């Protein structure tokens, strides 16, 4: 109760005990407020902050670009996904931009067909995954709950969704052998 009375939302109001909030919305607001406190921001960075990289690559030219972004929570699609792994696979699947959606190649000054996708660059020590249980219904203009069943393991291997894992998959598809450099492997397993 003291937290609910002390925590002020974006509208300047304390948390309403009679109103249900989506965890993604509430956590985003909480993390945003904590980032403004030096000690709390350091705690967030050391425990739940990871990095995602969004990459765009032309399939016509040598153009490549990437943008890195911090995250505190990953959002996993639930609708029509049997498992959490299916949802994470969707999260990292590249999307083709062609036709009217071509990407501007800044090196050649022309529009090109390109693939855009994302990968996890840095995993936090504690990973938070938000299940996207609500979607906006354009017919009713309201949010509706997604009641689809989604299974998740007790241990989650995140390697396939990282830059390293996606690179391994791409190398295997091309037939390139992975070179063992003797480095100590990083743990990509999280308990759920």
PDB file of C-alpha atoms in Angstrom:
ATOM      1  CA  UNK A   1       0.000   0.000   0.000  1.00  0.00           C
ATOM      2  CA  UNK A   2       2.765   2.546   0.772  1.00  0.00           C
ATOM      3  CA  UNK A   3       4.266   1.885  -2.676  1.00  0.00           C
ATOM      4  CA  UNK A   4       0.885   2.333  -4.399  1.00  0.00           C
ATOM      5  CA  UNK A   5       0.329   5.633  -2.614  1.00  0.00           C
ATOM      6  CA  UNK A   6       3.878   6.882  -3.312  1.00  0.00           C
ATOM      7  CA  UNK A   7       4.169   5.818  -6.958  1.00  0.00           C
ATOM      8  CA  UNK A   8       2.864   8.533  -9.272  1.00  0.00           C
ATOM      9  CA  UNK A   9       1.875   7.682 -12.860  1.00  0.00           C
ATOM     10  CA  UNK A  10       2.348   9.846 -15.969  1.00  0.00           C
ATOM     11  CA  UNK A  11      -0.892  11.694 -15.162  1.00  0.00           C
ATOM     12  CA  UNK A  12       0.404  12.653 -11.712  1.00  0.00           C
ATOM     13  CA  UNK A  13      -1.928  10.197  -9.960  1.00  0.00           C
ATOM     14  CA  UNK A  14      -1.065   7.450  -7.440  1.00  0.00           C
ATOM     15  CA  UNK A  15      -1.583   3.830  -8.506  1.00  0.00           C
ATOM     16  CA  UNK A  16      -5.290   3.001  -8.491  1.00  0.00           C
ATOM     17  CA  UNK A  17      -5.934  -0.239  -6.625  1.00  0.00           C
ATOM     18  CA  UNK A  18      -9.209  -0.705  -8.533  1.00  0.00           C
ATOM     19  CA  UNK A  19      -7.655  -0.491 -12.003  1.00  0.00           C
ATOM     20  CA  UNK A  20      -5.883  -3.413 -13.674  1.00  0.00           C
ATOM     21  CA  UNK A  21      -2.762  -2.393 -15.601  1.00  0.00           C
ATOM     22  CA  UNK A  22      -0.888  -4.313 -18.252  1.00  0.00           C
ATOM     23  CA  UNK A  23       2.500  -5.351 -16.819  1.00  0.00           C
ATOM     24  CA  UNK A  24       4.354  -4.057 -19.871  1.00  0.00           C
ATOM     25  CA  UNK A  25       2.790  -0.608 -19.495  1.00  0.00           C
ATOM     26  CA  UNK A  26       3.342  -0.466 -15.729  1.00  0.00           C
ATOM     27  CA  UNK A  27       6.899  -1.831 -15.854  1.00  0.00           C
ATOM     28  CA  UNK A  28       7.811   0.632 -18.612  1.00  0.00           C
ATOM     29  CA  UNK A  29       6.575   3.500 -16.462  1.00  0.00           C
ATOM     30  CA  UNK A  30       8.385   2.130 -13.370  1.00  0.00           C
ATOM     31  CA  UNK A  31      11.681   1.564 -15.197  1.00  0.00           C
ATOM     32  CA  UNK A  32      11.449   5.028 -16.771  1.00  0.00           C
ATOM     33  CA  UNK A  33      11.149   6.588 -13.309  1.00  0.00           C
ATOM     34  CA  UNK A  34      13.951   4.428 -11.885  1.00  0.00           C
ATOM     35  CA  UNK A  35      16.294   5.482 -14.703  1.00  0.00           C
ATOM     36  CA  UNK A  36      16.205   9.030 -13.296  1.00  0.00           C
ATOM     37  CA  UNK A  37      17.793   7.859 -10.033  1.00  0.00           C
ATOM     38  CA  UNK A  38      21.542   7.190 -10.410  1.00  0.00           C
ATOM     39  CA  UNK A  39      21.662   4.237  -7.985  1.00  0.00           C
ATOM     40  CA  UNK A  40      18.455   2.674  -9.288  1.00  0.00           C
ATOM     41  CA  UNK A  41      19.605   3.125 -12.899  1.00  0.00           C
ATOM     42  CA  UNK A  42      22.856   1.298 -12.091  1.00  0.00           C
ATOM     43  CA  UNK A  43      20.867  -1.534 -10.470  1.00  0.00           C
ATOM     44  CA  UNK A  44      18.649  -1.831 -13.572  1.00  0.00           C
ATOM     45  CA  UNK A  45      21.693  -1.812 -15.876  1.00  0.00           C
ATOM     46  CA  UNK A  46      23.413  -4.543 -13.856  1.00  0.00           C
ATOM     47  CA  UNK A  47      20.411  -6.864 -13.496  1.00  0.00           C
ATOM     48  CA  UNK A  48      17.705  -6.597 -16.165  1.00  0.00           C
ATOM     49  CA  UNK A  49      19.080  -4.410 -18.966  1.00  0.00           C
ATOM     50  CA  UNK A  50      20.084  -6.089 -22.198  1.00  0.00           C
ATOM     51  CA  UNK A  51      20.829  -4.880 -25.705  1.00  0.00           C
ATOM     52  CA  UNK A  52      19.071  -5.637 -28.987  1.00  0.00           C
ATOM     53  CA  UNK A  53      20.530  -4.864 -32.383  1.00  0.00           C
ATOM     54  CA  UNK A  54      18.309  -4.097 -35.375  1.00  0.00           C
ATOM     55  CA  UNK A  55      20.141  -4.951 -38.609  1.00  0.00           C
ATOM     56  CA  UNK A  56      19.298  -4.084 -42.196  1.00  0.00           C
ATOM     57  CA  UNK A  57      21.160  -5.661 -45.101  1.00  0.00           C
ATOM     58  CA  UNK A  58      20.631  -5.162 -48.792  1.00  0.00           C
ATOM     59  CA  UNK A  59      20.247  -8.265 -50.919  1.00  0.00           C
ATOM     60  CA  UNK A  60      21.305  -6.268 -54.016  1.00  0.00           C
ATOM     61  CA  UNK A  61      24.324  -4.292 -52.789  1.00  0.00           C
ATOM     62  CA  UNK A  62      26.863  -4.348 -49.972  1.00  0.00           C
ATOM     63  CA  UNK A  63      24.774  -1.906 -47.873  1.00  0.00           C
ATOM     64  CA  UNK A  64      24.512  -2.801 -44.172  1.00  0.00           C
ATOM     65  CA  UNK A  65      23.267  -0.816 -41.194  1.00  0.00           C
ATOM     66  CA  UNK A  66      22.524  -1.509 -37.569  1.00  0.00           C
ATOM     67  CA  UNK A  67      20.968   0.240 -34.617  1.00  0.00           C
ATOM     68  CA  UNK A  68      21.498  -0.852 -31.025  1.00  0.00           C
ATOM     69  CA  UNK A  69      18.844  -0.366 -28.356  1.00  0.00           C
ATOM     70  CA  UNK A  70      18.687  -1.151 -24.631  1.00  0.00           C
ATOM     71  CA  UNK A  71      15.797  -3.210 -23.281  1.00  0.00           C
ATOM     72  CA  UNK A  72      14.507  -4.213 -19.844  1.00  0.00           C
ATOM     73  CA  UNK A  73      11.865  -6.634 -21.071  1.00  0.00           C
ATOM     74  CA  UNK A  74      11.201  -8.647 -24.227  1.00  0.00           C
ATOM     75  CA  UNK A  75       7.641  -8.938 -25.498  1.00  0.00           C
ATOM     76  CA  UNK A  76       6.625 -12.369 -26.791  1.00  0.00           C
ATOM     77  CA  UNK A  77       3.664 -12.845 -29.135  1.00  0.00           C
ATOM     78  CA  UNK A  78       1.140 -15.349 -27.783  1.00  0.00           C
ATOM     79  CA  UNK A  79      -1.455 -15.420 -30.569  1.00  0.00           C
ATOM     80  CA  UNK A  80      -1.029 -18.537 -32.725  1.00  0.00           C
ATOM     81  CA  UNK A  81       2.250 -19.490 -31.009  1.00  0.00           C
ATOM     82  CA  UNK A  82       2.472 -22.957 -29.448  1.00  0.00           C
ATOM     83  CA  UNK A  83       5.652 -22.288 -27.476  1.00  0.00           C
ATOM     84  CA  UNK A  84       7.739 -19.437 -26.160  1.00  0.00           C
ATOM     85  CA  UNK A  85      10.495 -20.592 -28.505  1.00  0.00           C
ATOM     86  CA  UNK A  86       8.114 -20.124 -31.478  1.00  0.00           C
ATOM     87  CA  UNK A  87       7.491 -16.574 -30.335  1.00  0.00           C
ATOM     88  CA  UNK A  88      11.200 -15.829 -29.917  1.00  0.00           C
ATOM     89  CA  UNK A  89      11.838 -17.295 -33.371  1.00  0.00           C
ATOM     90  CA  UNK A  90       9.303 -14.822 -34.784  1.00  0.00           C
ATOM     91  CA  UNK A  91      11.040 -12.028 -32.831  1.00  0.00           C
ATOM     92  CA  UNK A  92      14.335 -12.690 -34.653  1.00  0.00           C
ATOM     93  CA  UNK A  93      12.984 -13.611 -38.109  1.00  0.00           C
ATOM     94  CA  UNK A  94      14.130 -11.255 -40.852  1.00  0.00           C
ATOM     95  CA  UNK A  95      11.513  -9.358 -42.848  1.00  0.00           C
ATOM     96  CA  UNK A  96      11.876  -8.667 -46.573  1.00  0.00           C
ATOM     97  CA  UNK A  97      11.466  -5.065 -47.699  1.00  0.00           C
ATOM     98  CA  UNK A  98      10.805  -4.889 -51.451  1.00  0.00           C
ATOM     99  CA  UNK A  99       8.580  -3.117 -53.960  1.00  0.00           C
ATOM    100  CA  UNK A 100       7.169   0.058 -52.383  1.00  0.00           C
ATOM    101  CA  UNK A 101       8.919  -0.824 -49.115  1.00  0.00           C
ATOM    102  CA  UNK A 102      12.492  -0.890 -50.454  1.00  0.00           C
ATOM    103  CA  UNK A 103      15.232   0.496 -48.216  1.00  0.00           C
ATOM    104  CA  UNK A 104      17.314   3.538 -49.150  1.00  0.00           C
ATOM    105  CA  UNK A 105      20.937   2.479 -49.752  1.00  0.00           C
ATOM    106  CA  UNK A 106      22.894   5.510 -48.549  1.00  0.00           C
ATOM    107  CA  UNK A 107      26.033   4.306 -50.368  1.00  0.00           C
ATOM    108  CA  UNK A 108      24.476   4.084 -53.843  1.00  0.00           C
ATOM    109  CA  UNK A 109      21.656   6.600 -53.358  1.00  0.00           C
ATOM    110  CA  UNK A 110      18.985   4.217 -54.633  1.00  0.00           C
ATOM    111  CA  UNK A 111      16.276   2.038 -53.157  1.00  0.00           C
ATOM    112  CA  UNK A 112      17.119  -1.658 -52.801  1.00  0.00           C
ATOM    113  CA  UNK A 113      15.487  -4.881 -51.659  1.00  0.00           C
ATOM    114  CA  UNK A 114      16.667  -5.588 -48.141  1.00  0.00           C
ATOM    115  CA  UNK A 115      16.207  -7.841 -45.129  1.00  0.00           C
ATOM    116  CA  UNK A 116      15.633  -6.351 -41.687  1.00  0.00           C
ATOM    117  CA  UNK A 117      15.718  -8.274 -38.434  1.00  0.00           C
ATOM    118  CA  UNK A 118      16.842  -8.098 -34.870  1.00  0.00           C
ATOM    119  CA  UNK A 119      18.971 -10.134 -32.516  1.00  0.00           C
ATOM    120  CA  UNK A 120      19.869 -10.003 -28.885  1.00  0.00           C
ATOM    121  CA  UNK A 121      23.335  -8.517 -28.556  1.00  0.00           C
ATOM    122  CA  UNK A 122      23.664  -8.658 -24.768  1.00  0.00           C
ATOM    123  CA  UNK A 123      21.542 -10.750 -22.416  1.00  0.00           C
ATOM    124  CA  UNK A 124      20.858  -9.435 -18.926  1.00  0.00           C
ATOM    125  CA  UNK A 125      21.583 -11.597 -15.888  1.00  0.00           C
ATOM    126  CA  UNK A 126      17.826 -11.625 -15.198  1.00  0.00           C
ATOM    127  CA  UNK A 127      15.676 -11.784 -18.310  1.00  0.00           C
ATOM    128  CA  UNK A 128      12.071 -10.579 -18.181  1.00  0.00           C
ATOM    129  CA  UNK A 129       9.756 -11.799 -20.939  1.00  0.00           C
ATOM    130  CA  UNK A 130       6.312 -10.240 -21.181  1.00  0.00           C
ATOM    131  CA  UNK A 131       3.638 -12.397 -22.814  1.00  0.00           C
ATOM    132  CA  UNK A 132       1.586 -10.212 -25.160  1.00  0.00           C
ATOM    133  CA  UNK A 133      -1.860 -11.264 -23.938  1.00  0.00           C
ATOM    134  CA  UNK A 134      -3.768  -8.252 -25.294  1.00  0.00           C
ATOM    135  CA  UNK A 135      -4.261  -6.988 -28.827  1.00  0.00           C
ATOM    136  CA  UNK A 136      -6.228  -4.150 -30.362  1.00  0.00           C
ATOM    137  CA  UNK A 137      -9.396  -5.228 -32.182  1.00  0.00           C
ATOM    138  CA  UNK A 138      -9.967  -2.887 -35.152  1.00  0.00           C
ATOM    139  CA  UNK A 139     -13.627  -3.967 -35.457  1.00  0.00           C
ATOM    140  CA  UNK A 140     -14.603  -3.048 -31.888  1.00  0.00           C
ATOM    141  CA  UNK A 141     -11.826  -0.447 -31.411  1.00  0.00           C
ATOM    142  CA  UNK A 142     -11.062  -2.035 -28.042  1.00  0.00           C
ATOM    143  CA  UNK A 143      -8.337  -4.154 -26.549  1.00  0.00           C
ATOM    144  CA  UNK A 144      -9.165  -7.822 -26.245  1.00  0.00           C
ATOM    145  CA  UNK A 145      -7.470 -10.605 -24.349  1.00  0.00           C
ATOM    146  CA  UNK A 146      -5.624 -13.348 -26.240  1.00  0.00           C
ATOM    147  CA  UNK A 147      -6.413 -16.641 -24.516  1.00  0.00           C
ATOM    148  CA  UNK A 148      -4.210 -18.853 -26.707  1.00  0.00           C
ATOM    149  CA  UNK A 149      -2.214 -21.489 -24.808  1.00  0.00           C
ATOM    150  CA  UNK A 150       1.557 -21.050 -24.910  1.00  0.00           C
ATOM    151  CA  UNK A 151       4.022 -23.560 -23.465  1.00  0.00           C
ATOM    152  CA  UNK A 152       7.391 -22.594 -22.042  1.00  0.00           C
ATOM    153  CA  UNK A 153      10.291 -24.675 -20.722  1.00  0.00           C
ATOM    154  CA  UNK A 154      11.693 -24.604 -17.182  1.00  0.00           C
ATOM    155  CA  UNK A 155      15.082 -23.790 -18.740  1.00  0.00           C
ATOM    156  CA  UNK A 156      15.224 -21.514 -21.764  1.00  0.00           C
ATOM    157  CA  UNK A 157      18.201 -21.595 -24.131  1.00  0.00           C
ATOM    158  CA  UNK A 158      18.516 -18.062 -25.515  1.00  0.00           C
ATOM    159  CA  UNK A 159      21.512 -18.745 -27.789  1.00  0.00           C
ATOM    160  CA  UNK A 160      19.377 -19.167 -30.965  1.00  0.00           C
ATOM    161  CA  UNK A 161      18.036 -15.598 -30.563  1.00  0.00           C
ATOM    162  CA  UNK A 162      21.407 -13.890 -30.012  1.00  0.00           C
ATOM    163  CA  UNK A 163      23.796 -12.483 -32.606  1.00  0.00           C
ATOM    164  CA  UNK A 164      26.100 -15.435 -31.990  1.00  0.00           C
ATOM    165  CA  UNK A 165      23.322 -18.011 -32.376  1.00  0.00           C
ATOM    166  CA  UNK A 166      21.910 -16.421 -35.518  1.00  0.00           C
ATOM    167  CA  UNK A 167      25.420 -16.208 -37.004  1.00  0.00           C
ATOM    168  CA  UNK A 168      25.995 -19.916 -36.232  1.00  0.00           C
ATOM    169  CA  UNK A 169      22.695 -20.765 -37.954  1.00  0.00           C
ATOM    170  CA  UNK A 170      23.634 -18.651 -40.985  1.00  0.00           C
ATOM    171  CA  UNK A 171      27.122 -20.242 -41.158  1.00  0.00           C
ATOM    172  CA  UNK A 172      25.588 -23.737 -41.000  1.00  0.00           C
ATOM    173  CA  UNK A 173      23.129 -22.865 -43.775  1.00  0.00           C
ATOM    174  CA  UNK A 174      26.053 -21.720 -45.970  1.00  0.00           C
ATOM    175  CA  UNK A 175      28.074 -24.799 -45.040  1.00  0.00           C
ATOM    176  CA  UNK A 176      30.775 -22.822 -43.219  1.00  0.00           C
ATOM    177  CA  UNK A 177      32.295 -24.758 -40.338  1.00  0.00           C
ATOM    178  CA  UNK A 178      32.383 -23.076 -36.964  1.00  0.00           C
ATOM    179  CA  UNK A 179      35.922 -22.513 -35.721  1.00  0.00           C
ATOM    180  CA  UNK A 180      36.512 -23.333 -32.060  1.00  0.00           C
ATOM    181  CA  UNK A 181      38.731 -20.573 -30.738  1.00  0.00           C
ATOM    182  CA  UNK A 182      38.988 -22.128 -27.265  1.00  0.00           C
ATOM    183  CA  UNK A 183      36.974 -19.319 -25.661  1.00  0.00           C
ATOM    184  CA  UNK A 184      34.977 -20.121 -22.554  1.00  0.00           C
ATOM    185  CA  UNK A 185      31.308 -20.340 -23.592  1.00  0.00           C
ATOM    186  CA  UNK A 186      28.889 -17.777 -22.230  1.00  0.00           C
ATOM    187  CA  UNK A 187      25.764 -19.136 -20.540  1.00  0.00           C
ATOM    188  CA  UNK A 188      22.625 -18.472 -22.552  1.00  0.00           C
ATOM    189  CA  UNK A 189      20.330 -20.538 -20.334  1.00  0.00           C
ATOM    190  CA  UNK A 190      17.729 -18.834 -18.159  1.00  0.00           C
ATOM    191  CA  UNK A 191      15.308 -20.463 -15.737  1.00  0.00           C
ATOM    192  CA  UNK A 192      11.675 -19.557 -16.361  1.00  0.00           C
TER     193      UNK A 192
END
